[in-house]
Tab-separated table of C-alpha atoms in Angstrom:
chain	number	residue	atom	x	y	z
A	1	MET	CA	-15.558	-34.280	67.275
A	2	SER	CA	-13.547	-36.963	65.496
A	3	ARG	CA	-14.973	-39.035	62.669
A	4	ARG	CA	-13.530	-42.204	61.185
A	5	ILE	CA	-13.412	-43.656	57.696
A	6	VAL	CA	-12.008	-46.888	56.303
A	7	VAL	CA	-10.217	-46.905	52.948
A	8	ILE	CA	-10.320	-50.207	51.047
A	9	SER	CA	-7.627	-50.510	48.372
A	10	ALA	CA	-7.586	-53.498	46.026
A	11	GLY	CA	-4.298	-52.691	44.316
A	12	LEU	CA	-1.959	-55.622	43.746
A	13	SER	CA	1.435	-54.003	43.236
A	14	GLN	CA	3.501	-51.967	45.648
A	15	PRO	CA	3.453	-49.095	45.090
A	16	SER	CA	0.235	-49.050	43.078
A	17	SER	CA	-1.774	-46.383	41.298
A	18	THR	CA	-4.839	-47.682	43.149
A	19	ARG	CA	-3.253	-46.914	46.516
A	20	LEU	CA	-2.062	-43.553	45.188
A	21	LEU	CA	-5.622	-42.597	44.265
A	22	ALA	CA	-6.864	-43.917	47.626
A	23	ASP	CA	-4.331	-41.687	49.412
A	24	GLN	CA	-5.455	-38.639	47.444
A	25	LEU	CA	-9.103	-39.299	48.236
A	26	ALA	CA	-8.371	-39.850	51.932
A	27	ASP	CA	-6.345	-36.623	52.167
A	28	ALA	CA	-9.047	-34.626	50.391
A	29	THR	CA	-11.754	-36.088	52.634
A	30	ARG	CA	-9.736	-35.281	55.748
A	31	SER	CA	-9.407	-31.713	54.538
A	32	ALA	CA	-13.126	-31.465	53.724
A	33	VAL	CA	-14.145	-32.823	57.129
A	34	GLY	CA	-11.693	-30.421	58.767
A	35	GLY	CA	-13.363	-27.588	56.901
A	36	ARG	CA	-16.564	-28.541	58.704
A	37	GLY	CA	-14.892	-28.133	62.083
A	38	GLU	CA	-14.259	-31.815	62.806
A	39	SER	CA	-11.261	-34.135	62.634
A	40	LEU	CA	-11.002	-37.369	60.691
A	41	ASP	CA	-9.198	-40.619	61.480
A	42	VAL	CA	-8.372	-42.740	58.425
A	43	GLU	CA	-7.705	-46.486	58.483
A	44	PHE	CA	-6.324	-48.197	55.366
A	45	VAL	CA	-7.016	-51.802	54.401
A	46	GLU	CA	-4.859	-53.330	51.649
A	47	LEU	CA	-6.839	-56.287	50.313
A	48	ARG	CA	-3.773	-57.954	48.812
A	49	GLU	CA	-2.607	-58.570	52.393
A	50	LEU	CA	-5.841	-60.492	53.027
A	51	ALA	CA	-5.855	-62.366	49.698
A	52	VAL	CA	-4.887	-65.805	51.039
A	53	GLU	CA	-7.201	-65.470	54.022
A	54	MET	CA	-10.136	-64.472	51.812
A	55	ALA	CA	-9.537	-67.324	49.383
A	56	GLN	CA	-9.468	-69.823	52.232
A	57	ALA	CA	-12.648	-68.317	53.670
A	58	MET	CA	-14.420	-68.640	50.321
A	59	VAL	CA	-13.609	-72.328	49.860
A	60	SER	CA	-13.956	-73.398	53.508
A	61	GLY	CA	-17.011	-71.356	54.459
A	62	ASN	CA	-15.205	-70.130	57.579
A	63	ILE	CA	-15.473	-66.368	57.191
A	64	SER	CA	-14.518	-65.590	60.808
A	65	THR	CA	-10.796	-65.318	60.206
A	66	PRO	CA	-8.634	-62.916	62.247
A	67	GLY	CA	-7.934	-60.503	59.399
A	68	LEU	CA	-11.526	-60.365	58.182
A	69	GLU	CA	-12.872	-59.942	61.705
A	70	ALA	CA	-10.503	-57.022	62.234
A	71	VAL	CA	-11.790	-55.302	59.090
A	72	ARG	CA	-15.397	-55.967	60.085
A	73	ARG	CA	-14.759	-54.240	63.407
A	74	GLN	CA	-13.207	-51.304	61.598
A	75	LEU	CA	-16.259	-50.990	59.341
A	76	ALA	CA	-18.669	-51.311	62.256
A	77	GLU	CA	-16.981	-48.344	63.948
A	78	ALA	CA	-16.577	-46.252	60.776
A	79	ASP	CA	-18.608	-43.255	59.682
A	80	GLY	CA	-17.746	-43.737	56.022
A	81	LEU	CA	-15.902	-45.808	53.446
A	82	ILE	CA	-13.696	-45.140	50.432
A	83	ALA	CA	-13.497	-48.159	48.095
A	84	VAL	CA	-10.895	-48.162	45.307
A	85	THR	CA	-10.207	-50.951	42.813
A	86	PRO	CA	-8.126	-51.463	39.707
A	87	ILE	CA	-10.093	-52.412	36.612
A	88	PHE	CA	-9.450	-55.917	35.277
A	89	THR	CA	-11.268	-57.335	32.234
A	90	ALA	CA	-13.736	-54.437	32.142
A	91	SER	CA	-14.839	-54.780	35.771
A	92	TYR	CA	-13.655	-54.501	39.377
A	93	SER	CA	-10.940	-56.928	40.419
A	94	GLY	CA	-11.739	-60.388	41.750
A	95	LEU	CA	-10.016	-59.457	45.007
A	96	PHE	CA	-12.328	-56.464	45.412
A	97	LYS	CA	-15.473	-58.518	44.728
A	98	MET	CA	-14.353	-61.340	47.006
A	99	PHE	CA	-14.002	-58.936	49.923
A	100	PHE	CA	-17.544	-57.597	49.560
A	101	ASP	CA	-18.891	-61.137	49.066
A	102	LEU	CA	-17.494	-62.001	52.499
A	103	LEU	CA	-19.149	-59.089	54.294
A	104	ASP	CA	-22.425	-59.468	56.131
A	105	LYS	CA	-25.234	-58.164	53.935
A	106	ASP	CA	-26.158	-55.487	56.490
A	107	SER	CA	-22.644	-54.338	57.380
A	108	LEU	CA	-22.710	-51.358	54.992
A	109	SER	CA	-26.364	-50.426	55.372
A	110	GLY	CA	-26.578	-46.634	55.510
A	111	MET	CA	-22.809	-46.264	55.194
A	112	PRO	CA	-21.648	-43.251	53.144
A	113	VAL	CA	-19.312	-44.594	50.443
A	114	LEU	CA	-17.066	-42.989	47.840
A	115	ILE	CA	-16.222	-45.310	44.938
A	116	ALA	CA	-13.143	-44.982	42.754
A	117	ALA	CA	-11.150	-46.985	40.214
A	118	THR	CA	-7.917	-46.960	38.257
A	119	ALA	CA	-7.004	-48.367	34.845
A	120	GLY	CA	-4.457	-48.000	32.107
A	121	THR	CA	-6.971	-46.471	29.709
A	122	PRO	CA	-9.954	-44.088	30.101
A	123	ARG	CA	-12.125	-46.501	28.114
A	124	HIS	CA	-12.983	-48.326	31.357
A	125	SER	CA	-14.388	-45.310	33.207
A	126	LEU	CA	-18.012	-46.464	32.950
A	127	VAL	CA	-17.212	-49.493	35.114
A	128	LEU	CA	-17.830	-47.212	38.090
A	129	GLU	CA	-21.471	-46.764	37.109
A	130	HIS	CA	-22.105	-50.200	35.588
A	131	ALA	CA	-20.400	-52.346	38.243
A	132	LEU	CA	-19.220	-50.571	41.406
A	133	ARG	CA	-22.261	-48.405	42.067
A	134	PRO	CA	-24.765	-51.278	41.696
A	135	LEU	CA	-22.632	-53.483	43.959
A	136	LEU	CA	-22.587	-50.932	46.784
A	137	ALA	CA	-26.234	-50.012	46.233
A	138	TYR	CA	-27.141	-53.693	46.603
A	139	LEU	CA	-25.467	-53.615	50.021
A	140	ARG	CA	-27.641	-50.558	50.842
A	141	ALA	CA	-24.691	-48.218	51.162
A	142	VAL	CA	-25.227	-44.524	50.412
A	143	VAL	CA	-22.899	-43.931	47.460
A	144	VAL	CA	-21.923	-40.305	46.849
A	145	PRO	CA	-22.907	-38.887	43.434
A	146	THR	CA	-19.360	-38.253	42.209
A	147	ALA	CA	-17.298	-41.351	41.422
A	148	VAL	CA	-13.593	-40.964	40.670
A	149	PHE	CA	-11.832	-42.722	37.806
A	150	ALA	CA	-8.135	-42.296	37.077
A	151	ALA	CA	-6.385	-43.610	33.991
A	152	THR	CA	-2.603	-43.625	34.026
A	153	GLU	CA	-2.490	-40.354	32.093
A	154	ASP	CA	-4.840	-38.609	34.554
A	155	PHE	CA	-2.487	-38.486	37.521
A	156	GLY	CA	-1.225	-34.959	38.047
A	157	ALA	CA	-4.000	-33.460	35.907
A	158	ASP	CA	-6.172	-30.624	37.243
A	159	GLU	CA	-9.358	-32.400	36.159
A	160	LEU	CA	-8.616	-35.422	38.375
A	161	GLU	CA	-7.737	-33.203	41.325
A	162	SER	CA	-10.992	-31.287	40.910
A	163	ARG	CA	-13.035	-34.492	40.800
A	164	VAL	CA	-11.216	-35.889	43.845
A	165	HIS	CA	-12.050	-32.815	45.888
A	166	ARG	CA	-15.671	-32.749	44.729
A	167	ALA	CA	-16.198	-36.400	45.664
A	168	ALA	CA	-14.415	-35.890	48.985
A	169	ALA	CA	-16.659	-32.929	49.815
A	170	GLU	CA	-19.738	-35.059	49.133
A	171	LEU	CA	-18.438	-37.839	51.359
A	172	ALA	CA	-17.506	-35.382	54.118
A	173	ALA	CA	-21.027	-33.943	54.107
A	174	LEU	CA	-22.453	-37.407	54.799
A	175	VAL	CA	-19.740	-38.452	57.243
A	176	VAL	CA	-20.397	-35.519	59.560
A	177	ALA	CA	-24.124	-36.286	59.536
A	178	GLU	CA	-25.506	-38.907	61.870
A	179	ARG	CA	-25.241	-42.318	60.217
A	180	THR	CA	-28.527	-43.400	61.812
A	181	SER	CA	-30.468	-40.756	59.908
A	182	VAL	CA	-28.689	-41.635	56.668
A	183	ALA	CA	-29.445	-45.313	57.219
A	184	GLY	CA	-33.116	-44.549	57.811
A	185	PHE	CA	-33.305	-42.674	54.534
A	186	ALA	CA	-31.511	-45.469	52.674
A	187	GLN	CA	-33.982	-48.030	53.997
A	188	GLY	CA	-37.064	-46.029	53.025
A	189	ALA	CA	-37.940	-44.495	56.377
A	190	GLU	CA	-40.431	-41.649	56.297
A	191	GLU	CA	-38.697	-38.272	56.168
A	192	THR	CA	-40.072	-34.861	57.050
A	193	GLY	CA	-39.635	-32.081	54.500
A	194	PRO	CA	-40.635	-28.421	54.511
A	195	LEU	CA	-44.147	-29.361	53.369
A	196	GLY	CA	-44.588	-32.157	55.916
A	197	PRO	CA	-43.876	-35.922	55.954
A	198	VAL	CA	-42.398	-37.354	52.776
A	199	THR	CA	-43.479	-40.917	52.054
A	200	ASP	CA	-41.034	-43.261	50.370
A	201	PHE	CA	-42.009	-43.918	46.729
A	202	SER	CA	-42.001	-47.694	47.245
A	203	GLN	CA	-44.639	-47.269	49.963
A	204	LEU	CA	-46.810	-45.247	47.594
A	205	LEU	CA	-46.618	-48.008	45.008
A	206	ARG	CA	-47.795	-50.600	47.534
A	207	GLY	CA	-51.071	-48.749	47.795
A	208	HIS	CA	-51.665	-49.329	44.086
A	209	ASP	CA	-50.808	-53.032	43.935
A	210	GLY	CA	-53.312	-54.856	41.821
A	211	GLY	CA	-54.948	-51.610	40.741
């Protein structure tokens, strides 16, 4: 069976370290999915090619532009997403944020996502946890536990390669699962465990409102 992921790269230069990291993550995910007996189709989206279109959409309110509609279709048909951004001023790039602002709020619900970032210095590594993870969690995506950060000095290092493969394996595990079941879990659906039904914690709290 063939699965499909979309890779969003917010790099500005060509070539860029952001796209380089995106390529490494895509290759590792393809290998990890292949190790599970399935094939993987990868579609890349370079946000810099949509920059003018996104800016016009933001100021005009017309978000149904040809380029954005094409990416929305890709996401609707995808089993997973890899999102990679350069770090500017201690956060994700404006281009990266603008893209996610233009998505429908439910378009990533239940979507397995691997987040990654690049920067010139390792001091910005916590941006993944303080900015990217909350952004994708807000959109109800299922973000894999391992995020990947690469400073300029990290490329070619064994530690980065190890982290890339660990994150890719986590994404592959979710990609080969049915997205519907992942989405149900993300939205608080009741799950069945070895000891019987497992009630979502938020539902338990409702029973104690006012008490």
